[in-house]
């Protein structure tokens, strides 16, 4: 059990996968900030409408992330089997294509459901978030222009994840950079009515996003269907028979979707708890959000790399090497978490001082930053294990159970007690709300050591 080993090839391989993924996350953060700035110039009502409409669209985004990450567990394993040269290459290649086919079919079916809901009941969807009629009206406008977006968003997102699973990480990064500039140009043109285009305001923001998603899907799917030589998935494969793999797909992939969806609901519940702690606490938490996003992009990249590397190594049939890599990933989590903690402590004061807020909010923000700098060490470690190594080992059902027990039975009740019953300082309220990160880290250590997380995955034959 060595957390740190002299294996430069391992670390080089991990970061070759992780850094492009991290860069793509940074670009996504930049796109969101860009949209906020541009739409924000139209006023608070327009900003609120687009933000709340996107809250519903983000539910679909979360489902697609779960679908893609679930499929990547199988894709990574089958890709490793395909490279093992043990006589099962054709079988593994067929199962790989079946996995991609099932994933795309489910993604399109979900897109159709969300598009239909957006088409027939936009006002009802907006009323879930607000009772302000002006915001609801603008949200309806945004939704009308977003109906087709689901199909492009979902298919490009899940396809990007499976391409990463077979080592193709640069193309999605380049496409994201291109989409950033497409979104920038389209937003500027249609929101403000430039270059002879009509001034569409909120509708222009939705159209700009649609054009960017269309560009993204065209590039990613075009590569997957016509150029990719690893998966070799072509348009005709969308109609292939998948019954032989369906059971294995449900067993391994669907728990990831369920886990990510329930966790998203749980995180929204945490946000609701924070929302009821007062305006100062909400404002202080908002101040810390960008810092948290920036400090975790590399961690998220390493998490995805962990799932890919683990799946491929197991596909090659090397269980001993998988365990060695598992311990090294655990060590990477501790190291990256510590670096993130140092980063947060270094930037917390300069960031807080840029906001014109009350002394009470400043005091709470300082306490939250201090709490986050501790929690991030545990979050980094368990994220790399749960979203990476253990998931890559096929332990998806146990992870689904553990993730949600720690959140719903431990963290949320503790946070409610700390905030509303004991009225503890902000530091301890936040620590309680994120207690699942701490406990989960120790659980990951025990689970990793047990080797029970390494699951056999068949090709359905």
mmCIF file with all atom_site columns, C-alpha atoms in Angstrom, residues 116-217:
data_model
loop_
_atom_site.group_PDB
_atom_site.id
_atom_site.type_symbol
_atom_site.label_atom_id
_atom_site.label_alt_id
_atom_site.label_comp_id
_atom_site.label_asym_id
_atom_site.label_entity_id
_atom_site.label_seq_id
_atom_site.pdbx_PDB_ins_code
_atom_site.Cartn_x
_atom_site.Cartn_y
_atom_site.Cartn_z
_atom_site.occupancy
_atom_site.B_iso_or_equiv
_atom_site.pdbx_formal_charge
_atom_site.auth_seq_id
_atom_site.auth_comp_id
_atom_site.auth_asym_id
_atom_site.auth_atom_id
_atom_site.pdbx_PDB_model_num
ATOM 1   C CA . UNK A 1 116 ? -41.911 17.909 -25.044 1.00 0.00 ? 116 UNK A CA 1
ATOM 2   C CA . UNK A 1 117 ? -42.238 19.255 -21.493 1.00 0.00 ? 117 UNK A CA 1
ATOM 3   C CA . UNK A 1 118 ? -40.594 22.515 -22.558 1.00 0.00 ? 118 UNK A CA 1
ATOM 4   C CA . UNK A 1 119 ? -42.920 22.797 -25.549 1.00 0.00 ? 119 UNK A CA 1
ATOM 5   C CA . UNK A 1 120 ? -46.262 22.097 -23.892 1.00 0.00 ? 120 UNK A CA 1
ATOM 6   C CA . UNK A 1 121 ? -45.818 23.527 -20.379 1.00 0.00 ? 121 UNK A CA 1
ATOM 7   C CA . UNK A 1 122 ? -43.112 26.232 -20.254 1.00 0.00 ? 122 UNK A CA 1
ATOM 8   C CA . UNK A 1 123 ? -45.053 28.459 -17.847 1.00 0.00 ? 123 UNK A CA 1
ATOM 9   C CA . UNK A 1 124 ? -45.660 25.573 -15.466 1.00 0.00 ? 124 UNK A CA 1
ATOM 10  C CA . UNK A 1 125 ? -41.946 24.790 -15.459 1.00 0.00 ? 125 UNK A CA 1
ATOM 11  C CA . UNK A 1 126 ? -41.095 28.413 -14.684 1.00 0.00 ? 126 UNK A CA 1
ATOM 12  C CA . UNK A 1 127 ? -43.668 28.512 -11.873 1.00 0.00 ? 127 UNK A CA 1
ATOM 13  C CA . UNK A 1 128 ? -41.674 25.773 -10.132 1.00 0.00 ? 128 UNK A CA 1
ATOM 14  C CA . UNK A 1 129 ? -38.996 28.410 -9.554  1.00 0.00 ? 129 UNK A CA 1
ATOM 15  C CA . UNK A 1 130 ? -40.809 31.739 -9.306  1.00 0.00 ? 130 UNK A CA 1
ATOM 16  C CA . UNK A 1 131 ? -44.221 33.405 -9.024  1.00 0.00 ? 131 UNK A CA 1
ATOM 17  C CA . UNK A 1 132 ? -43.093 36.650 -10.705 1.00 0.00 ? 132 UNK A CA 1
ATOM 18  C CA . UNK A 1 133 ? -45.139 36.921 -13.915 1.00 0.00 ? 133 UNK A CA 1
ATOM 19  C CA . UNK A 1 134 ? -42.576 39.056 -15.774 1.00 0.00 ? 134 UNK A CA 1
ATOM 20  C CA . UNK A 1 135 ? -39.853 36.476 -15.118 1.00 0.00 ? 135 UNK A CA 1
ATOM 21  C CA . UNK A 1 136 ? -42.210 33.656 -16.143 1.00 0.00 ? 136 UNK A CA 1
ATOM 22  C CA . UNK A 1 137 ? -43.026 35.420 -19.432 1.00 0.00 ? 137 UNK A CA 1
ATOM 23  C CA . UNK A 1 138 ? -39.364 35.896 -20.349 1.00 0.00 ? 138 UNK A CA 1
ATOM 24  C CA . UNK A 1 139 ? -38.642 32.320 -19.256 1.00 0.00 ? 139 UNK A CA 1
ATOM 25  C CA . UNK A 1 140 ? -41.313 31.133 -21.702 1.00 0.00 ? 140 UNK A CA 1
ATOM 26  C CA . UNK A 1 141 ? -39.518 32.999 -24.488 1.00 0.00 ? 141 UNK A CA 1
ATOM 27  C CA . UNK A 1 142 ? -36.178 31.416 -23.542 1.00 0.00 ? 142 UNK A CA 1
ATOM 28  C CA . UNK A 1 143 ? -37.741 27.950 -23.422 1.00 0.00 ? 143 UNK A CA 1
ATOM 29  C CA . UNK A 1 144 ? -39.341 28.280 -26.869 1.00 0.00 ? 144 UNK A CA 1
ATOM 30  C CA . UNK A 1 145 ? -35.913 28.794 -28.417 1.00 0.00 ? 145 UNK A CA 1
ATOM 31  C CA . UNK A 1 146 ? -34.355 25.981 -26.373 1.00 0.00 ? 146 UNK A CA 1
ATOM 32  C CA . UNK A 1 147 ? -36.587 23.048 -27.400 1.00 0.00 ? 147 UNK A CA 1
ATOM 33  C CA . UNK A 1 148 ? -34.179 21.639 -29.996 1.00 0.00 ? 148 UNK A CA 1
ATOM 34  C CA . UNK A 1 149 ? -31.115 22.400 -27.862 1.00 0.00 ? 149 UNK A CA 1
ATOM 35  C CA . UNK A 1 150 ? -31.640 19.287 -25.708 1.00 0.00 ? 150 UNK A CA 1
ATOM 36  C CA . UNK A 1 151 ? -30.821 16.955 -28.610 1.00 0.00 ? 151 UNK A CA 1
ATOM 37  C CA . UNK A 1 152 ? -27.542 18.686 -29.468 1.00 0.00 ? 152 UNK A CA 1
ATOM 38  C CA . UNK A 1 153 ? -26.508 19.214 -25.830 1.00 0.00 ? 153 UNK A CA 1
ATOM 39  C CA . UNK A 1 154 ? -27.144 15.601 -24.803 1.00 0.00 ? 154 UNK A CA 1
ATOM 40  C CA . UNK A 1 155 ? -25.635 13.748 -27.740 1.00 0.00 ? 155 UNK A CA 1
ATOM 41  C CA . UNK A 1 156 ? -22.458 15.868 -27.818 1.00 0.00 ? 156 UNK A CA 1
ATOM 42  C CA . UNK A 1 157 ? -21.984 15.585 -24.044 1.00 0.00 ? 157 UNK A CA 1
ATOM 43  C CA . UNK A 1 158 ? -22.300 11.793 -23.795 1.00 0.00 ? 158 UNK A CA 1
ATOM 44  C CA . UNK A 1 159 ? -20.241 11.271 -26.958 1.00 0.00 ? 159 UNK A CA 1
ATOM 45  C CA . UNK A 1 160 ? -17.487 13.487 -25.540 1.00 0.00 ? 160 UNK A CA 1
ATOM 46  C CA . UNK A 1 161 ? -17.333 11.341 -22.407 1.00 0.00 ? 161 UNK A CA 1
ATOM 47  C CA . UNK A 1 162 ? -17.016 8.039  -24.300 1.00 0.00 ? 162 UNK A CA 1
ATOM 48  C CA . UNK A 1 163 ? -14.386 9.493  -26.654 1.00 0.00 ? 163 UNK A CA 1
ATOM 49  C CA . UNK A 1 164 ? -12.338 10.435 -23.586 1.00 0.00 ? 164 UNK A CA 1
ATOM 50  C CA . UNK A 1 165 ? -12.690 6.849  -22.368 1.00 0.00 ? 165 UNK A CA 1
ATOM 51  C CA . UNK A 1 166 ? -10.715 5.586  -25.363 1.00 0.00 ? 166 UNK A CA 1
ATOM 52  C CA . UNK A 1 167 ? -8.035  8.266  -25.012 1.00 0.00 ? 167 UNK A CA 1
ATOM 53  C CA . UNK A 1 168 ? -9.431  11.001 -27.286 1.00 0.00 ? 168 UNK A CA 1
ATOM 54  C CA . UNK A 1 169 ? -9.295  14.038 -24.992 1.00 0.00 ? 169 UNK A CA 1
ATOM 55  C CA . UNK A 1 170 ? -7.876  16.765 -27.225 1.00 0.00 ? 170 UNK A CA 1
ATOM 56  C CA . UNK A 1 171 ? -10.663 16.961 -29.811 1.00 0.00 ? 171 UNK A CA 1
ATOM 57  C CA . UNK A 1 172 ? -13.405 17.707 -27.219 1.00 0.00 ? 172 UNK A CA 1
ATOM 58  C CA . UNK A 1 173 ? -11.170 20.446 -25.783 1.00 0.00 ? 173 UNK A CA 1
ATOM 59  C CA . UNK A 1 174 ? -10.640 22.052 -29.200 1.00 0.00 ? 174 UNK A CA 1
ATOM 60  C CA . UNK A 1 175 ? -14.365 21.816 -29.945 1.00 0.00 ? 175 UNK A CA 1
ATOM 61  C CA . UNK A 1 176 ? -15.175 23.484 -26.596 1.00 0.00 ? 176 UNK A CA 1
ATOM 62  C CA . UNK A 1 177 ? -12.814 26.352 -27.421 1.00 0.00 ? 177 UNK A CA 1
ATOM 63  C CA . UNK A 1 178 ? -14.530 26.743 -30.787 1.00 0.00 ? 178 UNK A CA 1
ATOM 64  C CA . UNK A 1 179 ? -17.981 26.603 -29.151 1.00 0.00 ? 179 UNK A CA 1
ATOM 65  C CA . UNK A 1 180 ? -16.925 29.311 -26.706 1.00 0.00 ? 180 UNK A CA 1
ATOM 66  C CA . UNK A 1 181 ? -16.194 31.741 -29.544 1.00 0.00 ? 181 UNK A CA 1
ATOM 67  C CA . UNK A 1 182 ? -19.295 30.678 -31.493 1.00 0.00 ? 182 UNK A CA 1
ATOM 68  C CA . UNK A 1 183 ? -21.393 31.338 -28.386 1.00 0.00 ? 183 UNK A CA 1
ATOM 69  C CA . UNK A 1 184 ? -19.684 34.693 -27.828 1.00 0.00 ? 184 UNK A CA 1
ATOM 70  C CA . UNK A 1 185 ? -20.315 35.815 -31.415 1.00 0.00 ? 185 UNK A CA 1
ATOM 71  C CA . UNK A 1 186 ? -23.883 34.518 -31.593 1.00 0.00 ? 186 UNK A CA 1
ATOM 72  C CA . UNK A 1 187 ? -24.830 36.034 -28.233 1.00 0.00 ? 187 UNK A CA 1
ATOM 73  C CA . UNK A 1 188 ? -23.408 39.422 -29.146 1.00 0.00 ? 188 UNK A CA 1
ATOM 74  C CA . UNK A 1 189 ? -25.135 39.334 -32.544 1.00 0.00 ? 189 UNK A CA 1
ATOM 75  C CA . UNK A 1 190 ? -28.613 38.257 -31.476 1.00 0.00 ? 190 UNK A CA 1
ATOM 76  C CA . UNK A 1 191 ? -28.938 39.589 -27.922 1.00 0.00 ? 191 UNK A CA 1
ATOM 77  C CA . UNK A 1 192 ? -27.988 43.129 -28.933 1.00 0.00 ? 192 UNK A CA 1
ATOM 78  C CA . UNK A 1 193 ? -28.970 43.070 -32.631 1.00 0.00 ? 193 UNK A CA 1
ATOM 79  C CA . UNK A 1 194 ? -25.559 43.554 -34.223 1.00 0.00 ? 194 UNK A CA 1
ATOM 80  C CA . UNK A 1 195 ? -24.378 43.035 -37.843 1.00 0.00 ? 195 UNK A CA 1
ATOM 81  C CA . UNK A 1 196 ? -27.887 43.609 -39.200 1.00 0.00 ? 196 UNK A CA 1
ATOM 82  C CA . UNK A 1 197 ? -29.525 40.943 -37.010 1.00 0.00 ? 197 UNK A CA 1
ATOM 83  C CA . UNK A 1 198 ? -32.688 41.756 -35.033 1.00 0.00 ? 198 UNK A CA 1
ATOM 84  C CA . UNK A 1 199 ? -32.317 42.649 -31.350 1.00 0.00 ? 199 UNK A CA 1
ATOM 85  C CA . UNK A 1 200 ? -33.750 39.523 -29.677 1.00 0.00 ? 200 UNK A CA 1
ATOM 86  C CA . UNK A 1 201 ? -32.537 39.987 -26.072 1.00 0.00 ? 201 UNK A CA 1
ATOM 87  C CA . UNK A 1 202 ? -33.532 36.892 -24.013 1.00 0.00 ? 202 UNK A CA 1
ATOM 88  C CA . UNK A 1 203 ? -34.511 34.974 -27.164 1.00 0.00 ? 203 UNK A CA 1
ATOM 89  C CA . UNK A 1 204 ? -31.110 35.903 -28.614 1.00 0.00 ? 204 UNK A CA 1
ATOM 90  C CA . UNK A 1 205 ? -29.362 34.358 -25.596 1.00 0.00 ? 205 UNK A CA 1
ATOM 91  C CA . UNK A 1 206 ? -31.251 31.091 -26.171 1.00 0.00 ? 206 UNK A CA 1
ATOM 92  C CA . UNK A 1 207 ? -30.510 31.212 -29.917 1.00 0.00 ? 207 UNK A CA 1
ATOM 93  C CA . UNK A 1 208 ? -26.818 31.854 -29.234 1.00 0.00 ? 208 UNK A CA 1
ATOM 94  C CA . UNK A 1 209 ? -26.686 28.804 -26.981 1.00 0.00 ? 209 UNK A CA 1
ATOM 95  C CA . UNK A 1 210 ? -28.529 26.711 -29.592 1.00 0.00 ? 210 UNK A CA 1
ATOM 96  C CA . UNK A 1 211 ? -26.051 27.702 -32.328 1.00 0.00 ? 211 UNK A CA 1
ATOM 97  C CA . UNK A 1 212 ? -23.086 26.885 -30.049 1.00 0.00 ? 212 UNK A CA 1
ATOM 98  C CA . UNK A 1 213 ? -24.596 23.483 -29.130 1.00 0.00 ? 213 UNK A CA 1
ATOM 99  C CA . UNK A 1 214 ? -25.276 22.752 -32.816 1.00 0.00 ? 214 UNK A CA 1
ATOM 100 C CA . UNK A 1 215 ? -21.641 23.514 -33.630 1.00 0.00 ? 215 UNK A CA 1
ATOM 101 C CA . UNK A 1 216 ? -20.468 21.303 -30.754 1.00 0.00 ? 216 UNK A CA 1
ATOM 102 C CA . UNK A 1 217 ? -22.694 18.361 -31.715 1.00 0.00 ? 217 UNK A CA 1
#
